[in-house]
Coordinates of C-alpha atoms in Angstrom, one line a residue:
Chain A
X1 CA -71.4 -120.2 -27.3
X2 CA -71.9 -119.3 -23.7
X3 CA -75.1 -117.9 -22.3
X4 CA -75.5 -114.2 -21.4
X5 CA -75.1 -115.0 -17.7
X6 CA -71.8 -116.9 -18.1
X7 CA -70.5 -114.1 -20.3
X8 CA -71.1 -111.5 -17.7
X9 CA -69.6 -113.8 -15.1
X10 CA -66.7 -114.4 -17.4
X11 CA -66.0 -110.8 -18.0
X12 CA -66.1 -109.9 -14.3
X13 CA -63.6 -112.6 -13.4
X14 CA -61.3 -111.6 -16.3
X15 CA -61.4 -108.0 -15.3
X16 CA -58.9 -108.1 -12.4
X17 CA -56.2 -109.6 -14.7
X18 CA -57.0 -107.2 -17.5
X19 CA -57.0 -104.1 -15.2
X20 CA -53.8 -105.1 -13.5
X21 CA -51.9 -105.8 -16.7
X22 CA -53.3 -102.6 -18.2
X23 CA -52.0 -100.6 -15.2
X24 CA -48.7 -102.5 -15.2
X25 CA -48.1 -102.0 -18.9
X26 CA -49.3 -98.4 -19.2
X27 CA -48.6 -96.4 -16.1
X28 CA -44.8 -96.9 -15.9
X29 CA -44.4 -96.6 -19.6
X30 CA -46.4 -93.3 -19.6
X31 CA -44.1 -92.1 -16.8
X32 CA -41.0 -93.1 -18.8
X33 CA -42.3 -91.2 -21.8
X34 CA -43.0 -88.2 -19.6
X35 CA -39.6 -88.2 -18.0
X36 CA -37.9 -88.6 -21.4
X37 CA -39.1 -85.1 -22.4
X38 CA -37.9 -83.4 -19.2
X39 CA -34.6 -82.5 -17.7
X40 CA -34.5 -84.6 -14.6
X41 CA -31.3 -85.4 -12.7
X42 CA -31.6 -87.0 -9.2
X43 CA -28.6 -85.0 -8.0
X44 CA -29.9 -81.6 -9.3
X45 CA -32.8 -80.1 -7.4
X46 CA -33.5 -77.7 -10.3
X47 CA -35.1 -80.5 -12.3
X48 CA -38.3 -81.1 -14.1
X49 CA -38.5 -78.6 -16.9
X50 CA -39.7 -79.6 -20.3
X51 CA -36.8 -80.0 -22.8
X52 CA -38.5 -81.4 -25.9
X53 CA -36.5 -84.0 -27.7
X54 CA -33.1 -83.0 -26.1
X55 CA -32.8 -86.3 -24.2
X56 CA -33.4 -88.3 -27.3
X57 CA -30.9 -86.3 -29.4
X58 CA -28.5 -86.6 -26.5
X59 CA -29.0 -90.3 -26.1
X60 CA -29.0 -91.2 -29.8
X61 CA -25.9 -89.2 -30.6
X62 CA -24.0 -90.3 -27.5
X63 CA -21.1 -92.5 -28.8
X64 CA -22.1 -94.9 -25.9
X65 CA -25.4 -95.5 -27.6
X66 CA -23.9 -96.6 -30.9
X67 CA -21.4 -98.8 -29.0
X68 CA -24.1 -100.4 -26.9
X69 CA -26.4 -100.8 -29.9
X70 CA -23.6 -102.7 -31.7
X71 CA -22.9 -104.7 -28.5
X72 CA -26.5 -105.6 -28.2
X73 CA -26.7 -106.8 -31.8
X74 CA -23.5 -108.8 -31.5
X75 CA -24.6 -110.4 -28.2
X76 CA -28.1 -111.3 -29.4
X77 CA -26.9 -112.4 -32.9
X78 CA -24.1 -114.5 -31.6
X79 CA -26.1 -116.2 -28.9
X80 CA -28.9 -116.9 -31.4
X81 CA -26.5 -118.5 -33.9
X82 CA -24.7 -120.6 -31.3
X83 CA -27.9 -121.8 -29.6
X84 CA -29.8 -122.5 -32.7
X85 CA -27.0 -124.3 -34.5
X86 CA -25.8 -126.3 -31.5
X87 CA -29.4 -126.7 -30.3
X88 CA -30.4 -128.3 -33.5
X89 CA -27.4 -130.7 -33.5
X90 CA -27.9 -131.7 -29.9
X91 CA -31.6 -132.2 -30.4
X92 CA -31.0 -134.4 -33.4
X93 CA -28.4 -136.4 -31.4
X94 CA -30.8 -136.8 -28.5
X95 CA -33.5 -138.0 -30.9
X96 CA -31.3 -141.0 -31.8
X97 CA -31.5 -144.2 -29.8
X98 CA -29.5 -143.4 -26.7
X99 CA -29.1 -145.5 -23.6
X100 CA -29.8 -143.5 -20.5
X101 CA -31.5 -140.7 -22.5
X102 CA -33.3 -139.4 -19.4
X103 CA -30.1 -138.7 -17.6
X104 CA -28.6 -137.1 -20.7
X105 CA -31.7 -134.9 -21.0
X106 CA -31.4 -133.8 -17.3
X107 CA -27.8 -132.8 -17.8
X108 CA -28.6 -130.9 -21.0
X109 CA -31.4 -128.8 -19.6
X110 CA -29.8 -128.1 -16.2
X111 CA -28.1 -124.8 -17.2
X112 CA -31.5 -123.2 -17.9
X113 CA -32.4 -123.5 -14.3
X114 CA -29.3 -121.9 -12.9
X115 CA -29.9 -118.3 -11.8
X116 CA -28.0 -115.8 -14.0
X117 CA -25.9 -114.5 -11.2
X118 CA -24.6 -118.0 -10.4
X119 CA -23.8 -119.0 -13.9
X120 CA -22.0 -115.7 -14.6
X121 CA -19.8 -115.9 -11.5
X122 CA -19.1 -119.6 -11.8
X123 CA -18.0 -119.1 -15.4
X124 CA -16.0 -116.0 -14.6
X125 CA -14.1 -117.4 -11.6
X126 CA -14.0 -121.2 -11.9
X127 CA -13.7 -121.5 -15.6
X128 CA -12.4 -118.3 -17.2
X129 CA -10.0 -117.0 -14.6
X130 CA -6.7 -116.3 -16.5
X131 CA -4.5 -118.0 -13.9
X132 CA -6.5 -120.5 -11.9
X133 CA -9.5 -121.1 -14.1
X134 CA -10.0 -124.5 -15.7
X135 CA -9.8 -123.1 -19.2
X136 CA -6.4 -121.6 -18.5
X137 CA -5.1 -124.9 -17.2
X138 CA -6.4 -126.7 -20.3
X139 CA -4.7 -124.1 -22.5
X140 CA -1.5 -124.5 -20.7
X141 CA -1.6 -128.3 -20.8
X142 CA -2.0 -128.1 -24.6
X143 CA 0.9 -125.7 -24.7
X144 CA -1.2 -122.7 -25.7
X145 CA -1.3 -119.3 -24.1
X146 CA -4.3 -119.0 -21.8
X147 CA -6.8 -116.2 -22.7
X148 CA -7.5 -113.5 -20.2
X149 CA -11.2 -113.6 -21.1
X150 CA -12.5 -110.6 -19.4
X151 CA -9.6 -108.4 -20.4
X152 CA -9.0 -109.5 -23.9
X153 CA -12.2 -111.0 -25.1
X154 CA -14.9 -109.7 -22.7
X155 CA -17.7 -109.8 -25.2
X156 CA -16.9 -113.3 -26.2
X157 CA -16.9 -114.3 -22.6
X158 CA -20.3 -112.8 -22.0
X159 CA -21.6 -114.4 -25.2
X160 CA -20.4 -117.9 -24.1
X161 CA -22.0 -117.5 -20.7
X162 CA -25.4 -116.4 -22.1
X163 CA -25.3 -119.0 -24.9
X164 CA -24.6 -121.7 -22.3
X165 CA -27.7 -120.6 -20.4
X166 CA -30.0 -120.6 -23.5
X167 CA -28.7 -123.7 -25.3
X168 CA -31.0 -125.9 -23.2
X169 CA -34.0 -123.9 -24.2
X170 CA -33.3 -124.2 -27.9
X171 CA -32.4 -127.9 -27.6
X172 CA -35.5 -128.7 -25.6
X173 CA -37.9 -127.0 -28.0
X174 CA -36.3 -128.4 -31.1
X175 CA -36.2 -131.9 -29.5
X176 CA -39.9 -131.6 -28.7
X177 CA -40.6 -130.6 -32.3
X178 CA -38.4 -133.4 -33.7
X179 CA -40.3 -136.0 -31.7
X180 CA -43.5 -134.9 -33.6
X181 CA -41.7 -135.5 -36.9
X182 CA -43.4 -138.4 -38.8
X183 CA -41.1 -141.4 -38.8
X184 CA -42.7 -142.8 -41.9
X185 CA -41.7 -139.7 -43.9
X186 CA -38.0 -140.3 -42.9
X187 CA -38.3 -144.0 -43.8
X188 CA -39.8 -143.2 -47.2
X189 CA -37.0 -140.8 -47.9
X190 CA -34.4 -143.4 -46.9
X191 CA -36.2 -146.0 -49.2
X192 CA -36.0 -143.5 -52.0
X193 CA -32.3 -143.5 -51.6
X194 CA -31.9 -140.1 -49.8
X195 CA -28.6 -139.9 -47.9
X196 CA -28.4 -138.8 -44.3
X197 CA -27.5 -135.3 -45.3
X198 CA -30.2 -134.7 -47.8
X199 CA -32.7 -136.2 -45.3
X200 CA -31.5 -133.8 -42.7
X201 CA -31.6 -130.8 -44.9
X202 CA -34.8 -131.5 -46.8
X203 CA -37.0 -133.1 -44.2
X204 CA -35.6 -132.5 -40.6
X205 CA -34.6 -128.9 -41.1
X206 CA -37.8 -128.2 -43.1
X207 CA -39.8 -129.6 -40.3
X208 CA -37.9 -127.5 -37.7
X209 CA -38.3 -124.2 -39.6
X210 CA -41.2 -123.1 -37.5
X211 CA -39.9 -124.1 -34.1
X212 CA -36.6 -122.5 -34.9
X213 CA -38.5 -119.3 -35.7
X214 CA -40.2 -119.5 -32.3
X215 CA -36.8 -120.1 -30.6
X216 CA -35.3 -117.1 -32.3
X217 CA -38.2 -114.8 -31.5
X218 CA -38.5 -115.8 -27.9
X219 CA -34.8 -115.8 -27.2
X220 CA -34.4 -112.4 -28.9
X221 CA -37.0 -110.9 -26.5
X222 CA -35.0 -112.2 -23.5
X223 CA -31.6 -111.5 -25.0
X224 CA -32.3 -107.9 -25.7
X225 CA -32.7 -107.5 -21.9
X226 CA -29.6 -109.4 -20.8
X227 CA -28.5 -107.6 -17.6
X228 CA -27.4 -109.7 -14.6
X229 CA -24.6 -111.5 -16.5
X230 CA -23.0 -108.2 -17.4
X231 CA -23.8 -106.7 -14.0
X232 CA -21.8 -109.3 -12.1
X233 CA -19.0 -110.0 -14.5
X234 CA -17.8 -106.9 -16.3
X235 CA -20.0 -104.0 -15.2
X236 CA -20.2 -103.1 -18.8
X237 CA -16.5 -102.8 -19.3
X238 CA -13.7 -102.7 -20.0
X239 CA -14.6 -99.2 -21.3
X240 CA -17.9 -99.9 -23.1
X241 CA -16.9 -103.3 -24.5
X242 CA -19.7 -105.2 -22.9
X243 CA -22.3 -102.4 -22.3
X244 CA -25.5 -103.4 -24.0
X245 CA -28.6 -101.1 -24.2
X246 CA -30.1 -102.5 -21.1
X247 CA -26.9 -101.9 -19.1
X248 CA -26.4 -98.5 -20.6
X249 CA -29.8 -97.4 -19.5
X250 CA -29.3 -98.9 -16.1
X251 CA -26.0 -97.0 -15.6
X252 CA -27.4 -93.8 -16.9
X253 CA -30.3 -94.0 -14.4
X254 CA -28.8 -95.5 -11.3
X255 CA -25.2 -94.6 -11.6
X256 CA -25.3 -91.2 -13.3
X257 CA -28.8 -90.4 -12.0
X258 CA -29.8 -88.9 -15.3
X259 CA -33.4 -89.9 -15.3
X260 CA -34.4 -88.0 -18.4
X261 CA -31.6 -89.5 -20.5
X262 CA -32.2 -93.0 -19.2
X263 CA -35.9 -92.6 -19.9
X264 CA -35.3 -91.7 -23.5
X265 CA -33.0 -94.7 -23.7
X266 CA -35.8 -96.8 -22.2
X267 CA -38.2 -95.8 -24.9
X268 CA -35.6 -96.7 -27.6
X269 CA -35.3 -100.1 -26.0
X270 CA -39.1 -100.5 -25.9
X271 CA -39.3 -99.7 -29.6
X272 CA -36.6 -102.2 -30.5
X273 CA -38.3 -105.0 -28.5
X274 CA -41.6 -104.1 -30.0
X275 CA -40.4 -104.8 -33.5
X276 CA -39.5 -108.3 -32.5
X277 CA -42.6 -108.8 -30.4
X278 CA -44.9 -107.9 -33.3
X279 CA -43.6 -110.9 -35.2
X280 CA -43.9 -113.2 -32.3
X281 CA -47.4 -112.2 -31.4
X282 CA -48.5 -112.7 -35.0
X283 CA -46.9 -116.2 -35.0
X284 CA -48.6 -117.2 -31.8
X285 CA -51.9 -115.7 -32.9
X286 CA -51.9 -117.8 -36.0
X287 CA -51.4 -120.9 -33.9
X288 CA -54.3 -119.9 -31.6
X289 CA -56.7 -120.0 -34.5
X290 CA -55.6 -123.5 -35.6
Chain B
X1 CA -26.7 -157.7 -40.2
X2 CA -29.3 -155.0 -39.5
X3 CA -29.1 -155.8 -35.8
X4 CA -25.4 -155.4 -35.8
X5 CA -25.4 -152.0 -37.5
X6 CA -28.2 -150.8 -35.2
X7 CA -26.1 -151.9 -32.2
X8 CA -23.1 -149.9 -33.4
X9 CA -25.4 -147.0 -34.1
X10 CA -26.8 -147.1 -30.6
X11 CA -23.3 -147.3 -29.1
X12 CA -22.1 -144.4 -31.2
X13 CA -25.1 -142.2 -30.5
X14 CA -25.1 -143.1 -26.8
X15 CA -21.4 -142.2 -26.5
X16 CA -21.9 -138.9 -28.4
X17 CA -25.0 -137.9 -26.4
X18 CA -23.3 -138.6 -23.0
X19 CA -20.2 -136.6 -24.0
X20 CA -22.4 -133.7 -25.1
X21 CA -24.5 -134.0 -22.0
X22 CA -21.6 -134.1 -19.6
X23 CA -19.9 -131.2 -21.4
X24 CA -23.0 -129.0 -21.0
X25 CA -23.5 -130.1 -17.4
X26 CA -19.8 -129.7 -16.5
X27 CA -19.8 -126.1 -15.2
X28 CA -22.5 -127.1 -12.6
X29 CA -20.6 -130.3 -11.7
X30 CA -17.4 -128.3 -11.3
X31 CA -19.1 -125.8 -9.1
X32 CA -20.6 -128.5 -6.8
X33 CA -17.1 -130.1 -6.5
X34 CA -15.5 -126.8 -5.7
X35 CA -18.0 -126.3 -2.9
X36 CA -16.6 -129.3 -1.1
X37 CA -13.0 -128.1 -1.4
X38 CA -10.9 -126.0 0.8
X39 CA -10.2 -122.5 -0.7
X40 CA -6.7 -123.6 -1.5
X41 CA -7.8 -126.7 -3.4
X42 CA -10.5 -124.7 -5.2
X43 CA -7.7 -122.5 -6.5
X44 CA -5.2 -125.2 -7.1
X45 CA -3.4 -125.6 -10.4
X46 CA -3.4 -128.3 -11.7
X47 CA -7.1 -128.6 -10.7
X48 CA -8.1 -131.3 -8.3
X49 CA -10.9 -133.3 -9.8
X50 CA -11.9 -135.9 -7.2
X51 CA -8.9 -136.5 -5.0
X52 CA -8.9 -133.6 -2.5
X53 CA -9.9 -133.3 1.1
X54 CA -13.6 -133.2 1.0
X55 CA -15.0 -130.7 3.5
X56 CA -18.3 -129.3 4.5
X57 CA -16.7 -126.3 6.0
X58 CA -17.8 -123.9 3.3
X59 CA -21.5 -124.6 3.8
X60 CA -21.1 -123.7 7.5
X61 CA -19.2 -120.5 6.7
X62 CA -21.6 -119.3 4.1
X63 CA -24.4 -119.5 6.7
X64 CA -22.5 -118.0 9.5
X65 CA -21.0 -115.1 7.7
X66 CA -23.7 -114.1 5.3
X67 CA -26.9 -115.2 6.7
X68 CA -27.7 -117.5 3.9
X69 CA -31.0 -118.5 5.5
X70 CA -32.4 -115.0 5.4
X71 CA -31.8 -114.7 1.7
X72 CA -33.2 -118.2 1.0
X73 CA -36.2 -117.2 3.0
X74 CA -36.6 -114.1 0.9
X75 CA -36.4 -116.1 -2.3
X76 CA -39.0 -118.5 -1.1
X77 CA -41.4 -115.8 0.1
X78 CA -40.9 -113.6 -3.0
X79 CA -41.1 -116.3 -5.6
X80 CA -43.8 -118.2 -3.8
X81 CA -45.8 -115.1 -3.0
X82 CA -45.6 -113.7 -6.5
X83 CA -46.6 -117.0 -8.0
X84 CA -49.5 -117.8 -5.7
X85 CA -51.0 -114.3 -6.1
X86 CA -50.6 -114.5 -9.8
X87 CA -52.4 -117.9 -9.8
X88 CA -55.3 -116.5 -7.7
X89 CA -55.7 -113.6 -10.2
X90 CA -55.2 -115.7 -13.3
X91 CA -57.2 -118.9 -12.6
X92 CA -60.7 -117.2 -12.9
X93 CA -59.5 -115.2 -16.0
X94 CA -58.1 -118.2 -17.7
X95 CA -61.1 -120.3 -16.8
X96 CA -63.5 -117.7 -18.3
X97 CA -61.4 -117.3 -21.5
X98 CA -61.2 -121.1 -22.0
X99 CA -64.8 -122.0 -21.2
X100 CA -66.8 -118.9 -22.1
X101 CA -64.8 -117.3 -24.9
X102 CA -66.1 -114.1 -26.4
X103 CA -65.2 -112.3 -29.6
X104 CA -62.6 -110.4 -27.8
X105 CA -60.9 -113.3 -26.0
X106 CA -58.3 -113.9 -28.7
X107 CA -57.3 -110.3 -28.8
X108 CA -57.2 -110.1 -25.0
X109 CA -54.9 -113.1 -24.8
X110 CA -52.5 -111.8 -27.4
X111 CA -52.4 -108.3 -25.8
X112 CA -51.6 -110.0 -22.5
X113 CA -48.8 -111.8 -24.1
X114 CA -47.5 -108.6 -25.6
X115 CA -47.2 -107.0 -22.2
X116 CA -44.6 -109.6 -21.3
X117 CA -42.4 -108.4 -24.2
X118 CA -41.8 -105.0 -22.8
X119 CA -38.2 -104.8 -21.8
X120 CA -38.0 -104.2 -18.1
X121 CA -35.3 -101.7 -18.6
X122 CA -37.8 -99.5 -20.4
X123 CA -39.7 -98.9 -17.2
X124 CA -36.8 -99.2 -14.7
X125 CA -36.7 -95.4 -14.1
X126 CA -40.3 -94.8 -13.0
X127 CA -40.5 -98.1 -11.2
X128 CA -37.3 -97.3 -9.2
X129 CA -38.6 -93.8 -8.4
X130 CA -42.0 -95.1 -7.4
X131 CA -40.5 -97.7 -5.2
X132 CA -38.3 -95.1 -3.6
X133 CA -41.1 -92.6 -3.0
X134 CA -43.5 -95.0 -1.5
X135 CA -40.9 -96.8 0.6
X136 CA -41.0 -100.1 -1.3
X137 CA -37.3 -100.3 -2.1
X138 CA -35.7 -103.4 -0.6
X139 CA -39.0 -104.8 0.6
X140 CA -40.3 -108.3 -0.1
X141 CA -43.8 -106.9 -0.7
X142 CA -42.5 -104.7 -3.5
X143 CA -40.7 -107.5 -5.3
X144 CA -43.7 -109.8 -4.9
X145 CA -45.8 -107.2 -6.6
X146 CA -43.4 -106.7 -9.5
X147 CA -42.6 -110.3 -10.1
X148 CA -46.3 -111.2 -9.8
X149 CA -47.3 -108.7 -12.5
X150 CA -44.3 -109.7 -14.7
X151 CA -45.2 -113.3 -14.7
X152 CA -49.0 -112.9 -14.8
X153 CA -49.2 -113.1 -18.7
X154 CA -47.3 -116.4 -18.7
X155 CA -49.5 -117.8 -15.9
X156 CA -52.7 -116.9 -17.7
X157 CA -51.4 -118.3 -21.0
X158 CA -50.3 -121.6 -19.4
X159 CA -53.5 -122.0 -17.5
X160 CA -55.5 -121.2 -20.6
X161 CA -53.8 -123.9 -22.7
X162 CA -54.4 -126.4 -20.0
X163 CA -58.0 -125.5 -19.4
X164 CA -58.6 -125.6 -23.2
X165 CA -57.7 -129.3 -23.1
X166 CA -60.4 -130.2 -20.5
X167 CA -62.9 -132.1 -22.6
X168 CA -66.1 -130.0 -22.9
X169 CA -68.3 -133.1 -23.1
X170 CA -67.7 -133.9 -19.5
X171 CA -68.7 -130.5 -18.4
X172 CA -71.8 -130.7 -20.5
X173 CA -72.6 -134.1 -19.1
X174 CA -72.3 -132.7 -15.5
X175 CA -74.6 -129.9 -16.5
X176 CA -77.2 -132.2 -17.9
X177 CA -77.1 -134.2 -14.7
X178 CA -78.2 -131.0 -13.0
X179 CA -74.9 -129.8 -11.5
X180 CA -74.9 -126.2 -10.6
X181 CA -72.0 -124.0 -11.7
X182 CA -70.4 -124.2 -8.2
X183 CA -70.7 -128.0 -8.2
X184 CA -69.4 -128.2 -11.7
X185 CA -66.4 -126.2 -10.6
X186 CA -65.6 -128.1 -7.5
X187 CA -66.3 -131.6 -8.5
X188 CA -65.5 -131.7 -12.2
X189 CA -63.3 -128.9 -13.3
X190 CA -61.0 -128.6 -10.2
X191 CA -59.8 -132.2 -10.1
X192 CA -59.1 -132.2 -13.8
X193 CA -57.2 -128.9 -13.7
X194 CA -54.9 -129.8 -10.8
X195 CA -52.1 -131.1 -12.9
X196 CA -52.1 -128.0 -15.2
X197 CA -52.3 -125.6 -12.3
X198 CA -49.4 -127.5 -10.5
X199 CA -47.2 -127.3 -13.6
X200 CA -48.0 -123.6 -14.0
X201 CA -47.1 -123.0 -10.4
X202 CA -43.9 -124.9 -10.7
X203 CA -42.6 -123.2 -13.8
X204 CA -43.5 -119.7 -12.6
X205 CA -42.0 -120.3 -9.2
X206 CA -38.7 -121.2 -11.0
X207 CA -38.9 -118.1 -13.2
X208 CA -39.5 -115.9 -10.2
X209 CA -36.7 -117.6 -8.2
X210 CA -34.2 -116.9 -11.0
X211 CA -35.4 -113.4 -11.9
X212 CA -32.4 -111.1 -11.8
X213 CA -33.3 -107.7 -13.1
X214 CA -35.9 -106.4 -10.7
X215 CA -34.3 -108.2 -7.8
X216 CA -30.9 -106.7 -8.5
X217 CA -32.3 -103.2 -9.0
X218 CA -35.0 -103.0 -6.3
X219 CA -33.4 -104.8 -3.4
X220 CA -30.1 -104.7 -1.7
X221 CA -30.0 -106.2 1.8
X222 CA -33.2 -106.9 3.9
X223 CA -35.3 -108.2 1.1
X224 CA -32.5 -109.5 -1.1
X225 CA -33.2 -112.9 -2.5
X226 CA -30.5 -115.4 -3.5
X227 CA -29.9 -113.8 -6.9
X228 CA -28.7 -110.6 -5.2
X229 CA -26.9 -112.5 -2.4
X230 CA -24.8 -114.4 -5.0
X231 CA -24.1 -111.2 -6.9
X232 CA -22.5 -109.8 -3.7
X233 CA -19.7 -112.4 -4.3
X234 CA -18.7 -110.6 -7.5
X235 CA -16.5 -108.1 -5.8
X236 CA -14.0 -110.1 -3.6
X237 CA -12.5 -112.0 -6.4
X238 CA -10.1 -115.0 -6.0
X239 CA -10.1 -116.1 -2.5
X240 CA -13.8 -117.0 -2.1
X241 CA -14.3 -119.6 -4.8
X242 CA -15.2 -122.5 -2.5
X243 CA -17.6 -120.3 -0.6
X244 CA -19.1 -118.8 -3.7
X245 CA -19.6 -122.4 -5.0
X246 CA -21.2 -123.6 -1.7
X247 CA -23.6 -120.6 -1.7
X248 CA -24.4 -121.1 -5.4
X249 CA -25.0 -124.8 -5.0
X250 CA -27.4 -124.1 -2.2
X251 CA -29.1 -121.5 -4.3
X252 CA -29.7 -123.7 -7.4
X253 CA -30.1 -127.1 -5.9
X254 CA -33.8 -126.9 -5.0
X255 CA -34.7 -125.2 -8.2
X256 CA -32.8 -127.7 -10.3
X257 CA -34.9 -130.5 -8.8
X258 CA -38.1 -128.5 -9.5
X259 CA -36.9 -127.7 -12.9
X260 CA -36.2 -131.3 -13.8
X261 CA -39.7 -132.2 -12.6
X262 CA -41.2 -129.5 -14.8
X263 CA -39.1 -129.9 -18.0
X264 CA -42.1 -131.0 -20.1
X265 CA -44.1 -127.9 -19.1
X266 CA -41.1 -125.7 -19.9
X267 CA -41.6 -125.9 -23.6
X268 CA -45.3 -125.2 -23.4
X269 CA -45.0 -122.4 -20.8
X270 CA -42.3 -120.5 -22.6
X271 CA -43.5 -120.8 -26.1
X272 CA -47.1 -119.9 -25.2
X273 CA -48.4 -123.0 -26.9
X274 CA -46.6 -122.3 -30.2
X275 CA -44.6 -125.5 -29.9
X276 CA -46.2 -128.7 -28.5

């Protein structure tokens, strides 16, 4: 244990971080809560009166809310399934003896470092364009009818883009975890006559359970806030087809200037994220003790 | 026999891994190729893979028409400023929590982590109004502040996990030899922490460079970093693919290199030490 003097010193050098984060996490949130109970429209000077829970009942009963809640769940759920399943397979593949693994690894992680606006626009124009995109050409060459992604399957298009961005994250974490898997255990299983499939399911997957949980929780936190990809590709449309909660709140605040309604939505988003965050913090906290 | 099978196995897994790797990397490769095409070639059907008239024209046009350098400068100043300030604030805190932990340290760390989980959209409204009222909209200083605070929890956590790994015995030995706290910091701790601090700097610089919620909402022109600049290509669809590709290639090239250098730290930084 540290001496009294170092403890005082320690506390005083920790204080700036604590105070800044305290201000950052409380002040805007308090303001959001306050706004969420007032009538406040940037276009209407007669704003500011207390309206109780009107904003909440308006936001929660707005059909756009249900649509965007559904879209959020579809987006988060699909990206999670794609990245975890493919991520596990790619990680297992990369854990095999591969010549030039370092280069393969570089190629696999690269999408994670591409800024969201770039990946969204490259996918939208160069790959998914219904006439001149590469996918359309591939479909035509195979004698299929090309898909007009952003008109006919806009949500699927957004899901693919976001999944491409997050696949490297899942792969990298699962690969790191696989590399810590005891080789002897696998050999023992093989000696005992376990086939590749039972080895995979009973040993590899069991070993990956925890890292997969970590991937799911961390990705969920970020995926609940997907914004830029929607902002530059679909603008939430067509209609509400790709509006998630983050985008709905943004458009309510900065397009419709309904500060009160957007604030109520913001609080709903905070509550949703908190449910996930509680699990993650608990998981990390357990690890901190060990 | 065993050697033969393992050779086949290596061949199969190598081929599979390369195919998967190339498939995942392909959109980036395709974009880089497009950046060297004329607009007509970029749009051509059937697509031209390697046999087209390679040109550097797009790179020149991007700079001339849209002042690429200003936005790149903004990205560097904003991401660099936010990361450096966060490091200055976080190093003493992480140091104290790693070397002089108290009963409250664990709770403090977890609370700091939890602040990172607040969805930015939950505080978009007050932040936007605050920025508007104090004249911080579309300023580099404003974005530096927001990105600095947004990444501060990750910076503290990463530094904490690195400092934790500095062997305590060495510090004690230095103390036994009569080193003062200042000397201990400068001659023992600092050199051993440099790699950890460098990794933290690198990963958080990347995160700040790619941040696209606050930058899109709080800047538009003067302070707009590359994320916002690229987003401006979303409206004129069709005819600007080669230029979009050139601008995008310039925007991600430096960060791709940094990212590849910091791939090991990525796991640690983004899982808060939950996966090692």
